[in-house]
Amino acid sequence: MGQSKAPSGVGRRIYELLRGQIADGTLAPGARAPSTRALAADLGVSRTTVTAAYEQLAAEGYLVTSAGRVARIASPPAVPAPSLGPRAARRARRAPTLSGFGRRVGRMALPVPASAEPARIDFLYGALASRDFPTLAWRRAYQAELLRQQPRLIYAAPEGEASLRRALQGYLRRARGLACDAGQILVVHGSQQAIDLCARLLLDAHDAFVFEDPGYLMARRCFEATGATPLPVPVDAHGLDTARLPQDERARLAYVTPSHQFPLGGVLPIGRRLELLQWAQRQRAWILEDDYDGEFRYGQRPIDALQSIDADGRVIYIGTFSKALSPQLRLGYLVLPEALVPVFRHAKRLTDRHAPALDQRVLASLIDSGAYERHVRRMRREHERRRAALLEAVSRHLPGEASVIGAAAGLHVVLWLPSLRPRDEAALAAAARERGVGVYPVSPLFAAPTSRSPSSAPSSAPPRPAGLVLGYASLSVEQIREGVRILAALVSGPARG
């Protein structure tokens, strides 16, 4: 039979009817199939419709056809029954197993994805207001790139579009004090893919990794998935406590957020930055600097990146557009030490070939034109208004009942509630959601969810109070004020305890 398109409509129903009869044995293997002419007459359809169904069945191996011969039902392949002993037979009946990586991932507790129906007033950190996206500028740049003729459509280079890497090279020098060559930049699908690539390329199961406690849970889980041993290091008001870095020969990597520690907001001072670099040199370890929201600092210029003072090629810088543009864009980048560039390019190619080329060129156009930096400045002013409204609302509705940390930068704060304990966080969050307010416990971000206060040594630290991570970038000033008012009524009322 000649090739034709797959059957649809009536032809599809005929195909499914015959396939079902073959599957249940009504049409036995080796039996003659009804002729297309006879079946068409019986069903009152055209012979062409029946022929299309037969061709699909033949293509899938249900029918055997040849020129000048009637179609027959195909015989199933003969599979000899293996001769197995009782133990081997039991093993054969078991489901196929996962790899060690798969088993570790399967056992993990991960944050619940954002609800498809968010709370009416949702303090979800990482969320942005859709109205803040630079829609007109993006659309103009997108249309211009879309209309620009390419000689052919092919897979792009794994490291990313040259235009975006050149634009990023200049932007990072201006905005983050970071000096690099465009060749050191690798464009990825957001910071999460950057972290995953680092975990898979830099850690083995017998290694260990340092992470901030509390810290970004999704990063910790990526590193744990490799089988490496976690080495939590407490943070205080100044970020990672470098005096407590482990002298463990297994440590091969440290993950840090030095410009705005997540979630507590400390800024790592120059002395600690130098101590961290010296530790990495002694350990022959890599430092992953996650600059997830370094563009948003209020009242003073953003802090220069740790990478800018790295003279030994130990720091891998991670940047993202998720906080300035949209987490749905899924574009981020790595600035790699030159020694790591080839292997990271190979790994990126094996993972998903490359990030979306068109979106990269659009973003390069926005950076080159200055539109991106104008947008960042506008958003810094807008977020500062939201931040001020949040601080004012806490001061008004929770005087003496709460303290806020991490407000000098970023798009979230941590709200400590001294009258409550960590065990109360989940109940408070549930009660707030019933009132239409989404708030998020800080305890899951700690290595030990009921640990003592992170700002003191364990021997002298008081029990840690309850805490909530409050993101404000997706809310209006009015929503922030109303949300804090509702939360304050719950803290002062039945939620206490």
Coordinates of C-alpha atoms in Angstrom, one line a residue:
M1 CA 0.0 0.0 0.0
G2 CA 1.2 3.6 -0.7
Q3 CA 1.8 6.1 2.1
S4 CA -1.0 8.3 3.2
K5 CA -1.8 10.5 6.2
A6 CA -3.0 9.0 9.4
P7 CA -6.8 8.4 9.6
S8 CA -9.0 10.9 11.4
G9 CA -12.7 11.1 12.2
V10 CA -14.5 8.0 10.9
G11 CA -11.2 6.5 9.7
R12 CA -9.8 6.8 13.2
R13 CA -12.8 5.0 14.7
I14 CA -12.4 2.2 12.1
Y15 CA -8.7 1.9 13.0
E16 CA -9.5 1.7 16.7
L17 CA -12.3 -0.9 16.2
L18 CA -10.0 -3.2 14.2
R19 CA -7.0 -2.7 16.5
G20 CA -9.3 -3.6 19.5
Q21 CA -10.5 -6.8 17.7
I22 CA -6.9 -7.8 17.0
A23 CA -5.9 -7.2 20.6
D24 CA -8.7 -9.2 22.1
G25 CA -8.4 -12.1 19.6
T26 CA -11.6 -11.6 17.7
L27 CA -9.4 -11.3 14.6
A28 CA -6.9 -14.1 15.2
P29 CA -3.2 -14.0 14.0
G30 CA -2.9 -15.2 10.4
A31 CA -6.6 -14.7 9.6
R32 CA -7.6 -12.8 6.6
A33 CA -8.7 -9.2 7.2
P34 CA -12.0 -8.1 5.7
S35 CA -11.5 -6.6 2.2
T36 CA -11.4 -2.8 2.1
R37 CA -14.2 -2.9 -0.4
A38 CA -16.5 -5.2 1.6
L39 CA -15.9 -3.3 4.9
A40 CA -16.5 0.0 3.3
A41 CA -19.9 -1.3 1.9
D42 CA -20.8 -2.7 5.3
L43 CA -20.1 0.5 7.2
G44 CA -21.4 2.9 4.5
V45 CA -18.1 4.8 4.1
S46 CA -15.8 5.4 1.3
R47 CA -13.2 2.7 0.4
T48 CA -10.5 5.5 0.8
T49 CA -11.4 5.9 4.5
V50 CA -11.1 2.2 5.1
T51 CA -7.8 2.0 3.2
A52 CA -6.3 4.8 5.3
A53 CA -7.2 2.8 8.5
Y54 CA -5.6 -0.4 7.0
E55 CA -2.4 1.5 6.1
Q56 CA -2.1 2.8 9.6
L57 CA -2.6 -0.7 11.0
A58 CA 0.0 -2.1 8.6
A59 CA 2.5 0.7 9.5
E60 CA 2.1 -0.3 13.2
G61 CA 2.6 -4.0 12.6
Y62 CA -1.0 -5.1 13.2
L63 CA -1.6 -6.2 9.5
V64 CA 0.7 -7.9 7.0
T65 CA 0.1 -6.6 3.4
S66 CA 1.8 -7.1 0.1
A67 CA 0.9 -6.2 -3.5
G68 CA -1.7 -8.5 -5.0
R69 CA -2.4 -10.4 -1.8
V70 CA -5.1 -10.0 0.8
A71 CA -4.2 -8.4 4.1
R72 CA -3.8 -10.8 7.0
I73 CA -3.6 -10.3 10.8
A74 CA 0.0 -10.2 11.9
S75 CA 1.3 -12.9 14.2
P76 CA 2.9 -11.8 17.4
P77 CA 6.7 -12.4 17.6
A78 CA 7.7 -15.6 19.2
V79 CA 9.4 -15.0 22.5
P80 CA 10.9 -18.2 24.0
A81 CA 10.0 -18.5 27.7
P82 CA 13.1 -18.3 29.7
S83 CA 14.1 -21.1 32.0
L84 CA 14.3 -19.4 35.4
G85 CA 14.8 -20.8 38.9
P86 CA 12.4 -19.6 41.6
R87 CA 14.8 -16.8 42.9
A88 CA 15.4 -15.5 39.3
A89 CA 11.7 -15.7 38.5
R90 CA 10.9 -13.5 41.5
R91 CA 13.6 -11.0 40.4
A92 CA 12.2 -10.9 36.9
R93 CA 8.7 -10.0 38.3
R94 CA 10.1 -7.0 40.1
A95 CA 9.8 -3.5 38.6
P96 CA 12.9 -2.0 37.0
T97 CA 14.9 0.0 39.6
L98 CA 16.0 3.6 39.7
S99 CA 19.6 4.7 39.7
G100 CA 21.2 5.9 42.9
F101 CA 20.5 9.5 41.8
G102 CA 16.9 8.6 41.1
R103 CA 16.5 7.0 44.5
R104 CA 17.9 10.0 46.3
V105 CA 15.7 12.4 44.4
G106 CA 12.6 10.2 45.1
R107 CA 13.3 10.4 48.9
M108 CA 13.6 14.2 48.9
A109 CA 11.2 16.7 50.4
L110 CA 11.0 19.6 48.0
P111 CA 9.0 22.8 48.3
V112 CA 5.5 22.5 47.0
P113 CA 5.2 24.3 43.6
A114 CA 3.3 27.6 43.7
S115 CA -0.4 26.9 43.6
A116 CA -2.3 27.4 40.4
E117 CA -4.8 29.4 42.6
P118 CA -2.6 31.6 44.7
A119 CA -3.9 33.3 47.8
R120 CA -5.7 36.6 47.3
I121 CA -2.8 38.4 48.9
D122 CA 0.2 36.1 48.3
F123 CA 3.6 37.0 49.9
L124 CA 5.3 34.3 47.7
Y125 CA 9.0 35.0 47.4
G126 CA 10.3 34.8 43.9
A127 CA 7.0 36.0 42.3
L128 CA 6.8 39.2 40.3
A129 CA 3.9 41.4 39.3
S130 CA 3.0 40.6 35.7
R131 CA 2.2 44.3 35.2
D132 CA 5.9 45.1 35.8
F133 CA 7.2 43.1 32.8
P134 CA 8.5 45.5 30.1
T135 CA 5.9 44.3 27.6
L136 CA 6.2 47.0 25.0
A137 CA 10.0 47.0 24.9
W138 CA 10.1 43.2 24.8
R139 CA 7.5 43.1 22.0
R140 CA 9.4 45.6 19.8
A141 CA 12.7 43.8 20.3
Y142 CA 11.1 40.4 19.7
Q143 CA 9.4 41.4 16.5
A144 CA 12.6 43.0 15.2
E145 CA 14.6 39.8 15.9
L146 CA 11.8 37.6 14.5
L147 CA 11.8 39.5 11.2
R148 CA 15.5 39.4 10.8
Q149 CA 16.3 36.8 8.2
Q150 CA 18.5 33.8 9.1
P151 CA 20.1 31.8 6.3
R152 CA 18.9 28.6 8.0
L153 CA 17.4 27.3 11.3
I154 CA 19.9 25.1 13.1
Y155 CA 20.8 24.2 16.7
A156 CA 22.7 27.0 18.3
A157 CA 26.0 27.0 20.2
P158 CA 25.6 25.5 23.7
E159 CA 27.3 28.5 25.4
G160 CA 24.6 30.9 24.2
E161 CA 24.3 33.6 21.6
A162 CA 27.4 35.6 21.1
S163 CA 25.4 38.9 21.1
L164 CA 24.0 38.1 24.6
R165 CA 27.3 37.1 26.0
R166 CA 29.0 40.3 24.7
A167 CA 26.1 42.3 26.2
L168 CA 26.4 40.6 29.5
Q169 CA 30.1 41.1 29.6
G170 CA 29.6 44.9 29.5
Y171 CA 26.6 44.9 31.8
L172 CA 28.3 42.8 34.5
R173 CA 31.3 45.2 34.6
R174 CA 29.0 48.2 34.9
A175 CA 26.5 46.8 37.4
R176 CA 28.3 44.2 39.4
G177 CA 32.0 45.2 39.1
L178 CA 32.7 41.8 37.5
A179 CA 35.5 41.5 34.9
C180 CA 35.3 38.5 32.5
D181 CA 35.6 37.6 28.9
A182 CA 32.5 36.8 26.9
G183 CA 33.9 33.3 26.4
Q184 CA 33.6 32.6 30.1
I185 CA 29.8 33.2 30.1
L186 CA 27.5 30.2 29.6
V187 CA 23.8 31.0 29.1
V188 CA 21.5 28.5 30.9
H189 CA 17.8 27.9 31.7
G190 CA 17.8 30.0 34.9
S191 CA 19.9 29.7 38.0
Q192 CA 18.5 26.3 38.9
Q193 CA 20.1 24.7 35.8
A194 CA 23.3 26.5 36.6
I195 CA 23.3 25.0 40.1
D196 CA 22.4 21.5 38.7
L197 CA 25.2 21.6 36.2
C198 CA 27.7 22.6 39.0
A199 CA 26.4 19.8 41.2
R200 CA 26.8 17.1 38.5
L201 CA 30.2 18.3 37.2
L202 CA 31.9 19.2 40.5
L203 CA 30.7 16.7 43.1
D204 CA 31.0 12.9 43.5
A205 CA 29.2 10.8 46.0
H206 CA 32.2 10.6 48.3
D207 CA 32.6 14.4 48.4
A208 CA 31.1 17.0 50.7
F209 CA 29.7 20.5 50.1
V210 CA 29.3 23.6 52.3
F211 CA 26.0 25.5 52.3
E212 CA 24.5 28.3 54.3
D213 CA 22.2 27.4 57.2
P214 CA 19.5 28.5 56.6
G215 CA 19.8 28.7 52.9
Y216 CA 18.2 28.0 49.5
L217 CA 16.6 24.6 49.7
M218 CA 16.5 23.8 46.0
A219 CA 20.3 24.3 45.8
R220 CA 20.9 22.0 48.7
R221 CA 18.7 19.3 47.2
C222 CA 20.7 19.5 43.9
F223 CA 23.9 18.9 45.7
E224 CA 22.4 16.1 47.9
A225 CA 21.2 14.4 44.8
T226 CA 24.8 13.6 43.8
G227 CA 25.2 11.6 47.0
A228 CA 27.6 14.2 48.5
T229 CA 27.6 14.9 52.2
P230 CA 26.1 18.3 53.3
L231 CA 28.2 20.4 55.7
P232 CA 25.9 23.2 57.0
V233 CA 27.6 26.4 58.2
P234 CA 25.5 28.9 60.3
V235 CA 24.8 32.4 59.2
D236 CA 24.5 35.5 61.2
A237 CA 23.7 39.2 60.6
H238 CA 26.7 39.3 58.2
G239 CA 26.0 36.2 56.2
L240 CA 28.1 33.0 56.3
D241 CA 30.1 32.6 59.5
T242 CA 33.5 31.9 57.8
A243 CA 35.1 31.2 61.2
R244 CA 33.1 28.0 61.3
L245 CA 34.0 26.7 57.8
P246 CA 34.8 23.0 58.1
Q247 CA 38.4 21.8 57.7
D248 CA 37.1 18.7 56.0
E249 CA 39.2 17.2 53.2
R250 CA 36.0 16.0 51.5
A251 CA 34.7 19.5 51.0
R252 CA 34.9 20.3 47.3
L253 CA 32.3 23.1 46.9
A254 CA 30.7 25.9 48.9
Y255 CA 27.4 27.5 47.9
V256 CA 27.0 31.1 49.1
T257 CA 24.7 34.1 48.5
P258 CA 27.2 36.8 49.7
S259 CA 25.5 40.0 48.4
H260 CA 22.1 39.2 50.0
Q261 CA 22.1 36.0 52.0
F262 CA 19.0 33.9 51.3
P263 CA 16.8 34.1 53.3
L264 CA 18.1 36.2 56.2
G265 CA 19.6 39.0 54.1
G266 CA 23.1 39.5 55.5
V267 CA 25.8 41.0 53.3
L268 CA 29.2 39.2 53.6
P269 CA 31.8 41.8 54.6
I270 CA 35.2 42.0 52.9
G271 CA 37.0 40.3 55.7
R272 CA 34.8 37.2 55.5
R273 CA 35.0 37.2 51.7
L274 CA 38.7 37.0 51.8
E275 CA 38.5 34.2 54.5
L276 CA 36.2 32.3 52.2
L277 CA 38.5 32.6 49.2
Q278 CA 41.5 31.5 51.4
W279 CA 39.5 28.5 52.6
A280 CA 38.6 27.5 49.0
Q281 CA 42.3 27.7 48.1
R282 CA 43.4 25.5 51.0
Q283 CA 40.6 23.0 50.3
R284 CA 41.1 23.1 46.5
A285 CA 37.4 23.7 46.4
W286 CA 35.0 25.7 44.2
I287 CA 32.8 28.6 45.4
L288 CA 29.4 29.0 43.8
E289 CA 28.3 32.6 44.2
D290 CA 24.5 32.8 43.6
D291 CA 23.8 36.5 42.9
Y292 CA 20.0 35.9 42.7
D293 CA 18.8 39.4 43.4
G294 CA 22.0 41.5 43.6
E295 CA 20.6 44.3 41.4
F296 CA 18.1 45.3 44.0
R297 CA 19.8 47.2 46.9
Y298 CA 18.1 50.2 48.4
G299 CA 19.7 53.4 49.5
Q300 CA 23.1 52.6 48.1
R301 CA 24.7 51.0 45.0
P302 CA 24.6 47.2 44.7
I303 CA 27.5 45.3 46.4
D304 CA 30.2 44.2 44.0
A305 CA 30.3 40.4 43.3
L306 CA 32.6 38.1 45.2
Q307 CA 34.0 37.0 41.9
S308 CA 35.4 40.5 41.3
I309 CA 38.1 39.9 44.0
D310 CA 38.9 36.3 43.1
A311 CA 42.4 36.1 41.9
D312 CA 42.7 32.3 42.0
G313 CA 39.9 31.3 39.7
R314 CA 37.9 29.6 42.4
V315 CA 34.5 31.4 42.1
I316 CA 31.7 30.4 39.7
Y317 CA 29.3 33.3 39.4
I318 CA 25.6 32.6 38.9
G319 CA 23.2 35.3 37.6
T320 CA 19.6 35.2 36.5
F321 CA 16.9 37.4 34.9
S322 CA 14.2 35.8 37.0
K323 CA 14.1 38.7 39.5
A324 CA 14.4 41.6 37.1
L325 CA 12.2 40.3 34.2
S326 CA 10.3 37.1 34.9
P327 CA 10.9 33.6 36.4
Q328 CA 9.0 32.2 33.4
L329 CA 11.6 33.5 31.0
R330 CA 14.0 30.7 32.2
L331 CA 17.2 32.5 31.3
G332 CA 20.3 32.8 33.5
Y333 CA 24.0 32.5 33.1
L334 CA 27.3 31.3 34.6
V335 CA 30.5 33.2 34.6
L336 CA 33.1 30.3 34.7
P337 CA 36.8 30.1 35.5
E338 CA 38.5 29.5 32.2
A339 CA 39.5 26.0 33.2
L340 CA 35.9 25.0 33.5
V341 CA 34.6 26.5 30.2
P342 CA 35.0 23.4 27.9
V343 CA 33.4 20.8 30.2
F344 CA 30.5 23.1 31.1
R345 CA 29.8 23.7 27.4
H346 CA 29.8 20.0 26.7
A347 CA 27.5 19.3 29.7
K348 CA 25.1 22.0 28.6
R349 CA 25.0 20.6 25.1
L350 CA 24.3 17.1 26.4
T351 CA 21.6 18.4 28.8
D352 CA 19.4 20.4 26.3
R353 CA 21.7 21.7 23.6
H354 CA 21.2 25.4 24.3
A355 CA 18.8 28.0 25.7
P356 CA 16.2 29.5 23.4
A357 CA 18.2 31.5 20.8
L358 CA 15.5 34.0 19.9
D359 CA 14.9 35.1 23.5
Q360 CA 18.6 35.4 24.0
R361 CA 18.9 37.8 21.0
V362 CA 15.9 39.8 22.2
L363 CA 17.5 40.2 25.6
A364 CA 20.8 41.2 24.1
S365 CA 19.0 43.9 22.1
L366 CA 17.4 45.3 25.3
I367 CA 20.8 45.4 27.1
D368 CA 22.6 47.0 24.2
S369 CA 19.9 49.7 23.8
G370 CA 19.9 50.5 27.5
A371 CA 16.3 49.5 27.9
Y372 CA 17.1 46.7 30.3
E373 CA 19.0 48.9 32.7
R374 CA 16.3 51.6 32.6
H375 CA 13.8 48.8 33.5
V376 CA 16.0 47.7 36.4
R377 CA 16.2 51.2 37.8
R378 CA 12.4 51.6 37.5
M379 CA 11.8 48.3 39.2
R380 CA 14.3 49.3 42.0
R381 CA 12.2 52.4 42.7
E382 CA 8.9 50.4 42.6
H383 CA 10.2 47.6 44.9
E384 CA 11.5 50.3 47.3
R385 CA 7.9 51.6 47.6
R386 CA 6.6 48.1 48.3
R387 CA 9.4 47.5 50.8
A388 CA 8.6 50.8 52.6
A389 CA 4.9 49.9 52.8
L390 CA 5.8 46.5 54.3
L391 CA 8.0 47.9 56.9
E392 CA 5.5 50.6 57.8
A393 CA 2.7 48.1 58.0
V394 CA 4.7 45.8 60.3
S395 CA 5.6 48.7 62.5
R396 CA 1.9 49.8 62.7
H397 CA 0.2 46.5 63.2
L398 CA 2.8 44.4 65.0
P399 CA 4.6 46.9 67.3
G400 CA 6.8 44.9 69.7
E401 CA 5.4 41.7 68.3
A402 CA 7.7 41.2 65.4
S403 CA 11.1 42.2 63.9
V404 CA 12.1 42.3 60.2
I405 CA 15.5 41.4 58.8
G406 CA 17.0 41.4 55.3
A407 CA 15.2 44.5 54.2
A408 CA 18.2 46.4 52.8
A409 CA 18.1 44.6 49.5
G410 CA 16.2 42.0 47.5
L411 CA 12.6 41.3 47.1
H412 CA 11.7 39.6 50.4
V413 CA 12.2 39.9 54.1
V414 CA 12.1 37.5 57.1
L415 CA 9.6 38.4 59.8
W416 CA 10.5 37.0 63.2
L417 CA 7.6 36.5 65.6
P418 CA 9.1 36.1 69.2
S419 CA 5.8 35.2 70.7
L420 CA 5.6 32.0 68.6
R421 CA 7.9 29.0 68.1
P422 CA 8.9 27.2 64.9
R423 CA 6.3 24.5 65.5
D424 CA 3.6 27.2 65.2
E425 CA 4.7 28.4 61.7
A426 CA 2.6 25.8 59.7
A427 CA -0.6 26.5 61.7
L428 CA -0.1 30.2 61.3
A429 CA 0.4 29.9 57.5
A430 CA -2.7 27.7 57.2
A431 CA -4.8 30.1 59.2
A432 CA -3.5 33.0 57.1
R433 CA -4.4 31.2 53.9
E434 CA -7.9 30.6 55.1
R435 CA -8.1 34.4 55.4
G436 CA -6.8 34.8 51.8
V437 CA -3.1 35.6 52.8
G438 CA -0.2 33.5 51.7
V439 CA 2.8 33.4 54.0
Y440 CA 5.7 31.0 54.1
P441 CA 7.5 29.4 57.1
V442 CA 11.3 29.9 57.3
S443 CA 11.9 26.6 59.1
P444 CA 12.2 24.4 56.0
L445 CA 15.2 26.4 54.9
F446 CA 17.2 25.3 58.0
A447 CA 19.2 22.1 58.0
A448 CA 17.6 21.4 61.4
P449 CA 14.1 22.9 61.3
T450 CA 13.9 23.7 65.0
S451 CA 17.5 24.8 65.4
R452 CA 18.4 27.7 67.7
S453 CA 18.8 31.3 66.7
P454 CA 21.2 31.5 63.7
S455 CA 22.9 34.7 65.0
S456 CA 24.6 33.1 68.0
A457 CA 26.8 30.1 68.7
P458 CA 24.8 26.9 69.6
S459 CA 26.0 26.8 73.2
S460 CA 24.6 30.2 74.0
A461 CA 21.8 30.7 71.5
P462 CA 18.2 31.1 72.7
P463 CA 15.5 29.0 71.0
R464 CA 14.7 30.4 67.6
P465 CA 11.3 32.2 67.3
A466 CA 8.9 31.5 64.5
G467 CA 9.7 33.1 61.2
L468 CA 8.0 33.8 57.9
V469 CA 9.6 34.6 54.5
L470 CA 7.5 37.4 53.0
G471 CA 8.0 38.2 49.3
Y472 CA 6.5 41.6 48.2
A473 CA 7.5 42.0 44.6
S474 CA 4.2 40.8 43.2
L475 CA 1.9 42.8 45.4
S476 CA 0.6 46.4 45.4
V477 CA 1.1 48.7 48.3
E478 CA -2.6 48.3 49.3
Q479 CA -2.3 44.5 49.2
I480 CA 0.8 44.6 51.4
R481 CA -0.9 46.8 54.0
E482 CA -4.0 44.6 54.1
G483 CA -2.1 41.4 54.2
V484 CA 0.0 42.5 57.2
R485 CA -3.1 43.7 59.0
I486 CA -4.7 40.3 58.6
L487 CA -1.5 38.5 59.6
A488 CA -1.2 40.7 62.7
A489 CA -4.7 39.8 63.9
L490 CA -3.8 36.1 63.6
V491 CA -0.5 36.5 65.5
S492 CA -2.2 38.4 68.3
G493 CA -5.2 36.0 68.4
P494 CA -5.8 32.3 68.2
A495 CA -2.6 31.5 66.2
R496 CA -0.6 32.3 69.4
G497 CA 0.6 29.3 71.2

